[in-house]
Structures are given as C-alpha cells and as structure tokens.
PDB file of C-alpha atoms and ligand atoms in Angstrom:
ATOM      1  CA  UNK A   1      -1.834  16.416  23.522  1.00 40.00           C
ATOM      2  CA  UNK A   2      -1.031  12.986  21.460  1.00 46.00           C
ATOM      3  CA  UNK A   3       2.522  11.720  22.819  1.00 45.00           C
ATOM      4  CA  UNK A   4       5.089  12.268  19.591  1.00 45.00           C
ATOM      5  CA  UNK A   5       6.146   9.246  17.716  1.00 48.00           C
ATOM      6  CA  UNK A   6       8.963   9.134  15.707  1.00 47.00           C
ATOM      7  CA  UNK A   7       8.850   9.863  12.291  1.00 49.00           C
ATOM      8  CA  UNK A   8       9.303   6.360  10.406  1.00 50.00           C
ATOM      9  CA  UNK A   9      11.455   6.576   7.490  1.00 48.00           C
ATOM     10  CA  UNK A  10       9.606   7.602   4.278  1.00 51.00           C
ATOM     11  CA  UNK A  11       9.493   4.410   2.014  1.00 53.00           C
ATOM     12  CA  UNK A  12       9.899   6.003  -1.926  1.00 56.00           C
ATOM     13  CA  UNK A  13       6.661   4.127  -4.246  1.00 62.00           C
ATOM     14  CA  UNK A  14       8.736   2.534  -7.432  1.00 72.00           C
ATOM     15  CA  UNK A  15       7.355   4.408 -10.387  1.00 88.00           C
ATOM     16  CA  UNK A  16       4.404   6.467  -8.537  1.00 92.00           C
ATOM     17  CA  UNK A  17       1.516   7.385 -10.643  1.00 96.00           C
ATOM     18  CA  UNK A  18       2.469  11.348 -12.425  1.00 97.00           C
ATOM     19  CA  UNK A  19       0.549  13.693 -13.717  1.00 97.00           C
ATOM     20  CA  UNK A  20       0.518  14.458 -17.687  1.00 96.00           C
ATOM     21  CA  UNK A  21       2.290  17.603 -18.690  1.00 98.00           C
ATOM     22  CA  UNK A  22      -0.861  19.952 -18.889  1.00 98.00           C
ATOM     23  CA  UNK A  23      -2.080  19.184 -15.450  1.00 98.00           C
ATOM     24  CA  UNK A  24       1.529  19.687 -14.336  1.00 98.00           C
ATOM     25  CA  UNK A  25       1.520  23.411 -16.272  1.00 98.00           C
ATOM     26  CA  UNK A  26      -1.947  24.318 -14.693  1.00 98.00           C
ATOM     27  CA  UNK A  27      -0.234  23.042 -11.125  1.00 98.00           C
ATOM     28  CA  UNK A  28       2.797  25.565 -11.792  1.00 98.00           C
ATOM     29  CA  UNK A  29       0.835  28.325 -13.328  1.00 98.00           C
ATOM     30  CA  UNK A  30      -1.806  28.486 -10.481  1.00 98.00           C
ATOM     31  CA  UNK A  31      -1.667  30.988  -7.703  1.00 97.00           C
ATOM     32  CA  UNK A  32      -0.982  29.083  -4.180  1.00 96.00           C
ATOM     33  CA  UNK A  33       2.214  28.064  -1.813  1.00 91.00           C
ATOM     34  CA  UNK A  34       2.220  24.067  -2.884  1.00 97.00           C
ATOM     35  CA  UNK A  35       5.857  23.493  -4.034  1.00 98.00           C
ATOM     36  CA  UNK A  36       6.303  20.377  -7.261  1.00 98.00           C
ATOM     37  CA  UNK A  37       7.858  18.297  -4.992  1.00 98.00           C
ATOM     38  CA  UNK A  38       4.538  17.930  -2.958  1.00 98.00           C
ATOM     39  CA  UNK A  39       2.910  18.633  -5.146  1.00 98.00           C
ATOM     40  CA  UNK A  40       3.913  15.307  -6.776  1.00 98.00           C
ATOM     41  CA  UNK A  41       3.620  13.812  -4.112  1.00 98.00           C
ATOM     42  CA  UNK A  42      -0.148  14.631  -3.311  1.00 98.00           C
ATOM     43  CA  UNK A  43      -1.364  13.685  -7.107  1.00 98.00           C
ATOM     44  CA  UNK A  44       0.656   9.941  -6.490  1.00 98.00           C
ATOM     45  CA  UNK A  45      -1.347   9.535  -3.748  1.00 98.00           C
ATOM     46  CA  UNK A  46      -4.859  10.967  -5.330  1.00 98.00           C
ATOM     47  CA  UNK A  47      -4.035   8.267  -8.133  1.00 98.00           C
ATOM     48  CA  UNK A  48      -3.654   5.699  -6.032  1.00 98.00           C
ATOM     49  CA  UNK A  49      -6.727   5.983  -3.456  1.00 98.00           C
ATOM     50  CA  UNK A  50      -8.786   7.089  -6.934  1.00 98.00           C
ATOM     51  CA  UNK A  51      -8.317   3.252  -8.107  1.00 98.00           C
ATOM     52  CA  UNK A  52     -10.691   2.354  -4.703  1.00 98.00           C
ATOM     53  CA  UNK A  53     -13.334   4.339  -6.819  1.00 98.00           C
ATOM     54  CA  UNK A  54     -14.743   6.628  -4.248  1.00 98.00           C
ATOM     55  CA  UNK A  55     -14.786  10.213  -4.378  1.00 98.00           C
ATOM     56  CA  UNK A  56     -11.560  12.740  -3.215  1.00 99.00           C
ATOM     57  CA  UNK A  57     -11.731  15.389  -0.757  1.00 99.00           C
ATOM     58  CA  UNK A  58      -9.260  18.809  -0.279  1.00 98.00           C
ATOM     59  CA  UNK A  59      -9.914  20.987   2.782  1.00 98.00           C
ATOM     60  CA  UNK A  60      -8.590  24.536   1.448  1.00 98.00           C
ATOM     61  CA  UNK A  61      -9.178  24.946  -2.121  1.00 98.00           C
ATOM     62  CA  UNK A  62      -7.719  28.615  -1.955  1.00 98.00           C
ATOM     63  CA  UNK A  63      -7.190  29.133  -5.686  1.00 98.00           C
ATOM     64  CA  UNK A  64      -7.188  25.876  -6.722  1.00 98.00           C
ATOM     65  CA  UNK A  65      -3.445  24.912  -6.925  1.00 98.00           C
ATOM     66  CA  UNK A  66      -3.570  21.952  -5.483  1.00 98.00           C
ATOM     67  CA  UNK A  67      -7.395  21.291  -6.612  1.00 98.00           C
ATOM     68  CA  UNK A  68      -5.782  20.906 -10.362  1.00 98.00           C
ATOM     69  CA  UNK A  69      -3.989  17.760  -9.386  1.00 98.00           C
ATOM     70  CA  UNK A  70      -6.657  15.899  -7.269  1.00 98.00           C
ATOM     71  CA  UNK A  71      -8.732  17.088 -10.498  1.00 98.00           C
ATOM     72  CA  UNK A  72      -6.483  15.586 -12.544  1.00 98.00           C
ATOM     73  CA  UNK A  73      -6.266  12.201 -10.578  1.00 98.00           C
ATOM     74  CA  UNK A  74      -9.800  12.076 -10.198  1.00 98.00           C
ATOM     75  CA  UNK A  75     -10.354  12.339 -14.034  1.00 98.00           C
ATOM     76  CA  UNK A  76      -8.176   9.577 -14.372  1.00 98.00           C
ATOM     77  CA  UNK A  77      -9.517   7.447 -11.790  1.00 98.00           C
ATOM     78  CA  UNK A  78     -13.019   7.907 -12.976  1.00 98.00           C
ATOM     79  CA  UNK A  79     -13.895   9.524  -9.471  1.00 98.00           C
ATOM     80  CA  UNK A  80     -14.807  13.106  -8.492  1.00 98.00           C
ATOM     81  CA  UNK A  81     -12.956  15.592  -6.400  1.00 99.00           C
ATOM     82  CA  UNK A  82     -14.357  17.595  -3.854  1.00 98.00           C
ATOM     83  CA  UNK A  83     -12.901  20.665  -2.316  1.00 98.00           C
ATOM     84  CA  UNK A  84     -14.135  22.599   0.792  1.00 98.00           C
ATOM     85  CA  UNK A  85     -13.312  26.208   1.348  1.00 98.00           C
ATOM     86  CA  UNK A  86     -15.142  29.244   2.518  1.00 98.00           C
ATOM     87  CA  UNK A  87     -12.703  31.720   0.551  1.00 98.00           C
ATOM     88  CA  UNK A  88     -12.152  34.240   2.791  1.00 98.00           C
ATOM     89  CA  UNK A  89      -8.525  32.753   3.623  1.00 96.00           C
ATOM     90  CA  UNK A  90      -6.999  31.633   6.352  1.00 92.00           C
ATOM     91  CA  UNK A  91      -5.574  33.911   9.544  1.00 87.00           C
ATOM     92  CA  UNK A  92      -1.756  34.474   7.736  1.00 87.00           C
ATOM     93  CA  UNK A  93      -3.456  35.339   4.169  1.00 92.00           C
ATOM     94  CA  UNK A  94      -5.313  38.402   5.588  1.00 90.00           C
ATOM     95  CA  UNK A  95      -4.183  41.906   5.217  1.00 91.00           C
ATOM     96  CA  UNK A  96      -1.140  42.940   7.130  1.00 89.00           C
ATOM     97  CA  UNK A  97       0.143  38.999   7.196  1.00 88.00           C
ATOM     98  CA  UNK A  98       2.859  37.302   5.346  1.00 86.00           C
ATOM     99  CA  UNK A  99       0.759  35.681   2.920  1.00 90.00           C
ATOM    100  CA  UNK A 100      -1.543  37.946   1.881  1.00 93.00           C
ATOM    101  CA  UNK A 101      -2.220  38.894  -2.018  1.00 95.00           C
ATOM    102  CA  UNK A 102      -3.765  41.922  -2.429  1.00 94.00           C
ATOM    103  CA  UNK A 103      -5.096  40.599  -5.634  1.00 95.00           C
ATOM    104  CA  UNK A 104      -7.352  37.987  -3.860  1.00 96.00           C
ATOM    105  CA  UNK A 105      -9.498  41.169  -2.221  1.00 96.00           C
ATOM    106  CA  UNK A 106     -12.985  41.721  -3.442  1.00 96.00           C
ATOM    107  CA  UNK A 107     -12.760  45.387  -4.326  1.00 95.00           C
ATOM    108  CA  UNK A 108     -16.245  45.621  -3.455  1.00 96.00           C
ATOM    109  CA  UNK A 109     -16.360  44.307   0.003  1.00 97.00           C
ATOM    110  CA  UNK A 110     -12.667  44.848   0.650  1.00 95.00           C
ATOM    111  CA  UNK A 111     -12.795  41.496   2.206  1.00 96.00           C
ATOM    112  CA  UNK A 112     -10.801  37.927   0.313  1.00 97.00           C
ATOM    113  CA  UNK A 113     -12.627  36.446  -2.052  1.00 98.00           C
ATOM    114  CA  UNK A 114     -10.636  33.502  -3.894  1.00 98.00           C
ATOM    115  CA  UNK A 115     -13.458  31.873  -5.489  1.00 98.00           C
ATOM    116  CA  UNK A 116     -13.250  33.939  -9.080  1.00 98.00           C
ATOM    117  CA  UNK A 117      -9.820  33.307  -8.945  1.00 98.00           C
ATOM    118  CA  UNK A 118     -10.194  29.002  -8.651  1.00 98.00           C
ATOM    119  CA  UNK A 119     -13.141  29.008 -10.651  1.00 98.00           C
ATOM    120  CA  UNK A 120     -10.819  30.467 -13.837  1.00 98.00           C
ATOM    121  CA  UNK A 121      -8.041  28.177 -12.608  1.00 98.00           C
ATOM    122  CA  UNK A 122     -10.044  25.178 -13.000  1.00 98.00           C
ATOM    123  CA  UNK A 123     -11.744  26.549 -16.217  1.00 98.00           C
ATOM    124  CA  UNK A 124      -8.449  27.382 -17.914  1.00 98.00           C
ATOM    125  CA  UNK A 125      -7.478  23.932 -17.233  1.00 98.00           C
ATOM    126  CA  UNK A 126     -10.186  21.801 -18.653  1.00 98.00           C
ATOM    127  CA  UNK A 127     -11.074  20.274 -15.372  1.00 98.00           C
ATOM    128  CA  UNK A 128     -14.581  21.960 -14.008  1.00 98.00           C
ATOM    129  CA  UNK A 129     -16.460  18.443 -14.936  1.00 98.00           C
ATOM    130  CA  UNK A 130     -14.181  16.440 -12.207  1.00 98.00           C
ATOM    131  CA  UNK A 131     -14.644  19.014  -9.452  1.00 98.00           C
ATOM    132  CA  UNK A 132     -17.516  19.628  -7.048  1.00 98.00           C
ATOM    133  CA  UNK A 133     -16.794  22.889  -4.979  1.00 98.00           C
ATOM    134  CA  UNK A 134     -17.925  23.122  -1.052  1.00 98.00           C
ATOM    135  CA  UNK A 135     -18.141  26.891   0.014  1.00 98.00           C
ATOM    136  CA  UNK A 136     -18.436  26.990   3.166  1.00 98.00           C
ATOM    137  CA  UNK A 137     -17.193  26.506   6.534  1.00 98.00           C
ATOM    138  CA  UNK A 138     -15.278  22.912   6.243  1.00 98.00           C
ATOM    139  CA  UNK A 139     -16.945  21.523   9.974  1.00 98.00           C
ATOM    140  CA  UNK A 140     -20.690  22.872   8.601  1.00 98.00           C
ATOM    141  CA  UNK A 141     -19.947  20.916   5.153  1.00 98.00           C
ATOM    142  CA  UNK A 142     -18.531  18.198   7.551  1.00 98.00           C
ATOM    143  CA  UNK A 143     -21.228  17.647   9.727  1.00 98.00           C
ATOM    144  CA  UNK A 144     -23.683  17.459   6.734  1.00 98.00           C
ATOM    145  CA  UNK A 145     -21.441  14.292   4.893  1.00 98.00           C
ATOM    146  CA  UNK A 146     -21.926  10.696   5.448  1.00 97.00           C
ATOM    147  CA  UNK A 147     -20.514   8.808   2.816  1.00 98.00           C
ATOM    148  CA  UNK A 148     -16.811   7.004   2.591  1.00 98.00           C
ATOM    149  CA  UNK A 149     -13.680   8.968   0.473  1.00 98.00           C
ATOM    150  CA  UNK A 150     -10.673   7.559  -1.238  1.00 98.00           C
ATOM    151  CA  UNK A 151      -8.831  10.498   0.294  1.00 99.00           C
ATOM    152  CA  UNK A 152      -9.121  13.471   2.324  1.00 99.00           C
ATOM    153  CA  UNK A 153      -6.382  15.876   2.329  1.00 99.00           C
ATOM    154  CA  UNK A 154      -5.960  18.539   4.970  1.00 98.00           C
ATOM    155  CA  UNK A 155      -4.748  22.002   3.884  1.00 98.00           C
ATOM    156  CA  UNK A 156      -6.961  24.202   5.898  1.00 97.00           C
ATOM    157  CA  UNK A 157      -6.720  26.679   8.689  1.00 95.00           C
ATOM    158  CA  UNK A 158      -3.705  26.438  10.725  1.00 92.00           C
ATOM    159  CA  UNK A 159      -4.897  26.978  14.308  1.00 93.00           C
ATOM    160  CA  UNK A 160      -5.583  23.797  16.393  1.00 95.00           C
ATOM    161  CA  UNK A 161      -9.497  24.739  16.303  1.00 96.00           C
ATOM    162  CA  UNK A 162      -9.203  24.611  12.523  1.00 97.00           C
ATOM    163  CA  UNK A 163      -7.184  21.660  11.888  1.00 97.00           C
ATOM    164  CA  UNK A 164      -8.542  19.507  14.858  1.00 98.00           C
ATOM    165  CA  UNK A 165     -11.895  20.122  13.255  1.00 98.00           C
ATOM    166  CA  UNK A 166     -10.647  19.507  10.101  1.00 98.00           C
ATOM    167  CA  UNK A 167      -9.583  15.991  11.502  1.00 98.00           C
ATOM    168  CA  UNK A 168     -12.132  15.077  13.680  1.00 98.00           C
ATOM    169  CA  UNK A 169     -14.931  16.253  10.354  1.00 98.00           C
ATOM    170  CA  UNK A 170     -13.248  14.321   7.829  1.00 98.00           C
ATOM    171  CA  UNK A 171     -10.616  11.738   8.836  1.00 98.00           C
ATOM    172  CA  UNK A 172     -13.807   9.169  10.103  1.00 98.00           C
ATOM    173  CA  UNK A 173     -14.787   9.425   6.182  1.00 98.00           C
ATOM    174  CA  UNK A 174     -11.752   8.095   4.826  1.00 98.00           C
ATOM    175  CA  UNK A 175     -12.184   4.134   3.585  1.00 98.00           C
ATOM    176  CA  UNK A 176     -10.730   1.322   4.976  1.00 98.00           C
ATOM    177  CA  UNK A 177      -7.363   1.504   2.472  1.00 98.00           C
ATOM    178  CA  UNK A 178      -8.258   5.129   1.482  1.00 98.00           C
ATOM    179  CA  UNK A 179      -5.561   7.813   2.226  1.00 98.00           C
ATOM    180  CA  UNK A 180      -5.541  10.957   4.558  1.00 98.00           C
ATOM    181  CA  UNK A 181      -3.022  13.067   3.515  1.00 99.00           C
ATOM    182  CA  UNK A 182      -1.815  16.427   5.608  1.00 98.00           C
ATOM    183  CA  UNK A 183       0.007  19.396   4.747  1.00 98.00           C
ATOM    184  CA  UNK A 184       2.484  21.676   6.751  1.00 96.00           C
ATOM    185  CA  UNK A 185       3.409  19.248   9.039  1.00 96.00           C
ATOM    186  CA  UNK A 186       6.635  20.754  10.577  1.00 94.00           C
ATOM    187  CA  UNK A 187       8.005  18.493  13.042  1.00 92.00           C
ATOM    188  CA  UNK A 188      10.195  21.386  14.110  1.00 88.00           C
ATOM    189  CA  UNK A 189       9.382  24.824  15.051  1.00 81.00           C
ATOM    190  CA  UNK A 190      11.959  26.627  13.950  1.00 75.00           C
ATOM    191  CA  UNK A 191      10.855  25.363  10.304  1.00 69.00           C
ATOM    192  CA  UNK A 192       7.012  26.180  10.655  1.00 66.00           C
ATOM    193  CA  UNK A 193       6.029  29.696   9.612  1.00 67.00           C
ATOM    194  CA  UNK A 194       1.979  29.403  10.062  1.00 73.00           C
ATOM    195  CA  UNK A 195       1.590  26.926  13.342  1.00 84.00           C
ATOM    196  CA  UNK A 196       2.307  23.224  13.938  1.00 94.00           C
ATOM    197  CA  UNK A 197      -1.549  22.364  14.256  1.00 95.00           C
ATOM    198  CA  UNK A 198      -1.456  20.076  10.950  1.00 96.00           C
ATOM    199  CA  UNK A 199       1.675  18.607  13.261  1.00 97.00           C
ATOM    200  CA  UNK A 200      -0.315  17.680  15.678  1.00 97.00           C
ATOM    201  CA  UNK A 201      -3.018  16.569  13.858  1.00 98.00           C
ATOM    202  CA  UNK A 202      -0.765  13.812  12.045  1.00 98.00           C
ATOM    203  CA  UNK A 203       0.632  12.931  15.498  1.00 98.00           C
ATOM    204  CA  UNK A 204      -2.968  12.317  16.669  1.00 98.00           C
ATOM    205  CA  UNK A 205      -3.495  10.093  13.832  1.00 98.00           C
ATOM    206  CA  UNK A 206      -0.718   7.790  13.972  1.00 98.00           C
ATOM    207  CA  UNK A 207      -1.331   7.737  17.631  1.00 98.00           C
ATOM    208  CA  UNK A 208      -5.068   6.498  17.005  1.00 98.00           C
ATOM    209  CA  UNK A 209      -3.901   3.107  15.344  1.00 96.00           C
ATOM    210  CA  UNK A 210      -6.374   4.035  12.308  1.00 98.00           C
ATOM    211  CA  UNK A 211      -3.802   5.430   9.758  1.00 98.00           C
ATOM    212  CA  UNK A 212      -0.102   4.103   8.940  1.00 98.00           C
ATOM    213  CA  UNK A 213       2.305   6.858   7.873  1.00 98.00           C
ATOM    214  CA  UNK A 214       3.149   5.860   3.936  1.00 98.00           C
ATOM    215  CA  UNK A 215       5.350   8.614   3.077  1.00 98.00           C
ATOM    216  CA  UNK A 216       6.947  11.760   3.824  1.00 98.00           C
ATOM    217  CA  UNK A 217       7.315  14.594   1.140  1.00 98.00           C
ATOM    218  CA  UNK A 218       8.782  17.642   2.800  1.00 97.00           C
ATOM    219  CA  UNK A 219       5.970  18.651   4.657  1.00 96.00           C
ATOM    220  CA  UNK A 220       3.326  16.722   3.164  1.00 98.00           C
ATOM    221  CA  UNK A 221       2.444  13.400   5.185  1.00 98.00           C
ATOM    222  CA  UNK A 222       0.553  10.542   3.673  1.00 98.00           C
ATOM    223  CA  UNK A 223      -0.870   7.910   5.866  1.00 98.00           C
ATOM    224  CA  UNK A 224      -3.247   4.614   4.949  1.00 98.00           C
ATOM    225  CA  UNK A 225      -6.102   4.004   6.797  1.00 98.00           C
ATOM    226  CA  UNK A 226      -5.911   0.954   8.482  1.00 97.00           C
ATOM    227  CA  UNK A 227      -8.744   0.279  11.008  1.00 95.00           C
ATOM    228  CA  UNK A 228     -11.152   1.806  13.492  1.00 93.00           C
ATOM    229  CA  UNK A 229     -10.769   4.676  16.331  1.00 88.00           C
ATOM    230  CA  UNK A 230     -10.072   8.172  14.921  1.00 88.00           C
TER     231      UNK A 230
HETATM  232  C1  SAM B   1      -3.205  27.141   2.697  1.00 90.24           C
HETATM  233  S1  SAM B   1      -4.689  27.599   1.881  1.00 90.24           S
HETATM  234  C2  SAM B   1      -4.971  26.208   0.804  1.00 90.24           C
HETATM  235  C3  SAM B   1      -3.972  26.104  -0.299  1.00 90.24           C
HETATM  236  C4  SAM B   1      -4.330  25.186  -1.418  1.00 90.24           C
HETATM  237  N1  SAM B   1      -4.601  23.822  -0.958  1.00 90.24           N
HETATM  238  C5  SAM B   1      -3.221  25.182  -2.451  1.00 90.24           C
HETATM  239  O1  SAM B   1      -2.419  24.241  -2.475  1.00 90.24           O
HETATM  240  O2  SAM B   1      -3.135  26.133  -3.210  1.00 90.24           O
HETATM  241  C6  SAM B   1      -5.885  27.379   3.145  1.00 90.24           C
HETATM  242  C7  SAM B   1      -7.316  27.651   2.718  1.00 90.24           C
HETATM  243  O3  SAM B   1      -8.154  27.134   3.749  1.00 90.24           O
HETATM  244  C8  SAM B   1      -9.291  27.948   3.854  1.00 90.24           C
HETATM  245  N2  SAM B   1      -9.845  27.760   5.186  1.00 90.24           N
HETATM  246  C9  SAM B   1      -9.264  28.037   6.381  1.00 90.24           C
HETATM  247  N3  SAM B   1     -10.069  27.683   7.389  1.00 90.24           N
HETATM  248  C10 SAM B   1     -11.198  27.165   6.821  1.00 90.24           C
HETATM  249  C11 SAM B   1     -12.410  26.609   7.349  1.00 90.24           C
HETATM  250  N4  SAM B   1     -12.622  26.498   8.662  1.00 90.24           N
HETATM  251  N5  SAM B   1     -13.346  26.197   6.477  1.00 90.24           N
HETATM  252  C12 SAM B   1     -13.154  26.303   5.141  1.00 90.24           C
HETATM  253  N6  SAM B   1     -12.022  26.796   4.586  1.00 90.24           N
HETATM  254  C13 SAM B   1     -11.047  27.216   5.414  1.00 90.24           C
HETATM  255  C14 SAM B   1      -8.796  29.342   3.582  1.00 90.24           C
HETATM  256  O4  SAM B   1      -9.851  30.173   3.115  1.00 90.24           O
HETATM  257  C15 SAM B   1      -7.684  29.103   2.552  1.00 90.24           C
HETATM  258  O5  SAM B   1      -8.143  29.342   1.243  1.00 90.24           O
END
C-alpha cells in the first residue's frame, strides 16, 4: 500500500484548450456518468498531450461519453484516440447494481453489451475516423502494446485487480511529458460510491516519482509524466 501524500493544490491552466459546441452536445447527449466539469477537464488535457503528436488512450469506453472528447482532441491534434473496453461493464453496472441500464443488455444473450450503443455515439457525432476501438480485456490489449502515448486515461474497473492492472498495463506507455489522467479518485470514503482503487492507483503514481499531479477536477486527477520508475 503506497504511503498517502497530500493532495497539492490544483493549479487552474489560464485559458485551457475547450471543446467546440458540437463535441460538447455529443459529450452531454451520450449515455455515461462523466459530469461537464470533468469532462472539461479531461478534453484540456487530451488537447494538450495531443500537441506531443502521439496517439491517446481511454481504458473504459462504456458508451463512448468520454470517447467523444478524446475524439474530439485527437481530431484536433492530428492524433488518434484509442479506447479499450471489453463491453460487458464493470462489477456496479451489472444487473441488480446501482448503475445498471437495462437498456445496455443484449436481449439475445441477456448479458451487457455497450458496443452498439458507442459505435452510434461516435457515428452520430462525426468522429469514427479519429477513433480506433480495443475490445477486449484492457491487460490482454496491454500486454500486446509497445509504443509511447500522449495520454492514457484510466476509467476502468474499480477493484484494485482492475485498476492496478490498468496502471501497471498502461502508465509505462505514457511519454516523457505525456499525461496520465485517472478518474474516481475519492480521497475520502464516505464520497466514493464504486471503490477507492483509482485512489490508490494515483497515490501509487505520485509516490513513484514518474508523474507530477497537474490538476484536480472533482474526481478527475491529471498528472505529467516526469521520469522513470512506474
Ligand atoms: C465507468 S465505465 C467507463 C465510462 C466512460 N469512460 C464514460 O465516461 O462514459 C467503465 C468501463 O470499463 C469497462 N471495463 C471494466 N473492467 C475492464 C477490463 N478489465 N478490461 C476492459 N474493460 C473494462 C467496463 O466494461 C465499462 O464499460
């Protein structure tokens, strides 16, 4: 377990890169949890590690909510986003759970099945040619990649297997400069409703001495990569 460090005060970028009203719409209008507010956030921070001109990477594309604005970003930037997910959901979007949508079921196989749903997210927003889609298990597409990102965010599965794994796959990918950004990091427990893995996680990166914290958005955490030792 990483010994806590304080949480350094989030500095605010003057003027951080936004994204146009239509990727903004397609953010609102597309099925997933991401609030604006981080939402903002996360496509500032896509802009900014696009301009090192290497490609971006989510970890839990569910229906693409958050895949519209690395999409976005990486359109601008010239780049290509990447986003991992099986699409079966996570452990608190099954039946019975908190976060479940019935509407995400295959009526088939009566298992989750979130693919149709981001493929017409991304379709209806003009953005398929900036996106490559990974299904699959994120540490099997992991294990397989060997090339440096501009960013990797972490929005996974919220068990410490899941988001460990998540880390420990993609975090040694990130460039020198490039940005690792994590979601649901809940410093405190009474504010965490699905785990405080991705908490841990971000405590184990600051604690490497690879990645500097750059800002705090609720509960999305971005941090710089700034040298060796994941
Ligand atoms: C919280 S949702 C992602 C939300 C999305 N980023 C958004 O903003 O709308 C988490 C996603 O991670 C996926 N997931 C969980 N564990 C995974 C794993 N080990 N490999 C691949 N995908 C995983 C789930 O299927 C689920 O769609």
């Amino acid at each position: 377990m990483p010994t806590p460090t304080p949480t350094p005060t989030p500095t605010p970028t003057p003027n951080p890169p936004a994204p146009g009203p239509e990727i903004l719409a397609a953010f609102e209008a597309a099925k997933g949890f991401m609030p604006v507010g981080e939402g903002l956030a996360l496509y500032a921070a896509a802009a900014e590690a696009g301009r090192l001109g290497l490609p971006l990477l989510e970890v839990g594309t569910y229906c693409g909510r958050s895949t519209i604005l690395l999409a976005g970003a990486a359109r601008e930037a010239g780049v290509t986003a990447l986003t991992v997910d099986h699409h079966r959901g996570s452990e608190e979007q099954q039946p019975g759970w908190e976060y479940h949508d019935p509407e995400t079921v295959d009526p088939e196989l009566g298992v989750m099945d979130t693919l149709p749903t981001f493929r017409r997210t991304l379709h209806r927003a003009g953005l398929e040619d900036h996106v490559v889609a990974l299904v699959g298990r994120s540490p099997k597409a992991a294990a397989l990649w060997n090339s440096p990102l501009a960013l990797v965010f972490i929005d996974g599965g919220h068990t410490d297997e899941h988001a460990t794994a998540d880390y420990e796959g993609w975090a040694p990918h990130v460039a020198e400069g490039g940005l690792l950004v994590i979601h649901d990091v809940f410093p405190d427990p009474v504010d965490e409703f699905t785990g405080q893995a991705p908490y841990r996680v971000y405590l184990r990166a600051l604690a490497s001495g690879a990645f500097k914290e750059l800002s705090a958005t609720d509960s999305l955490r971005v941090l710089r990569r700034t040298g060796d030792g994941i």
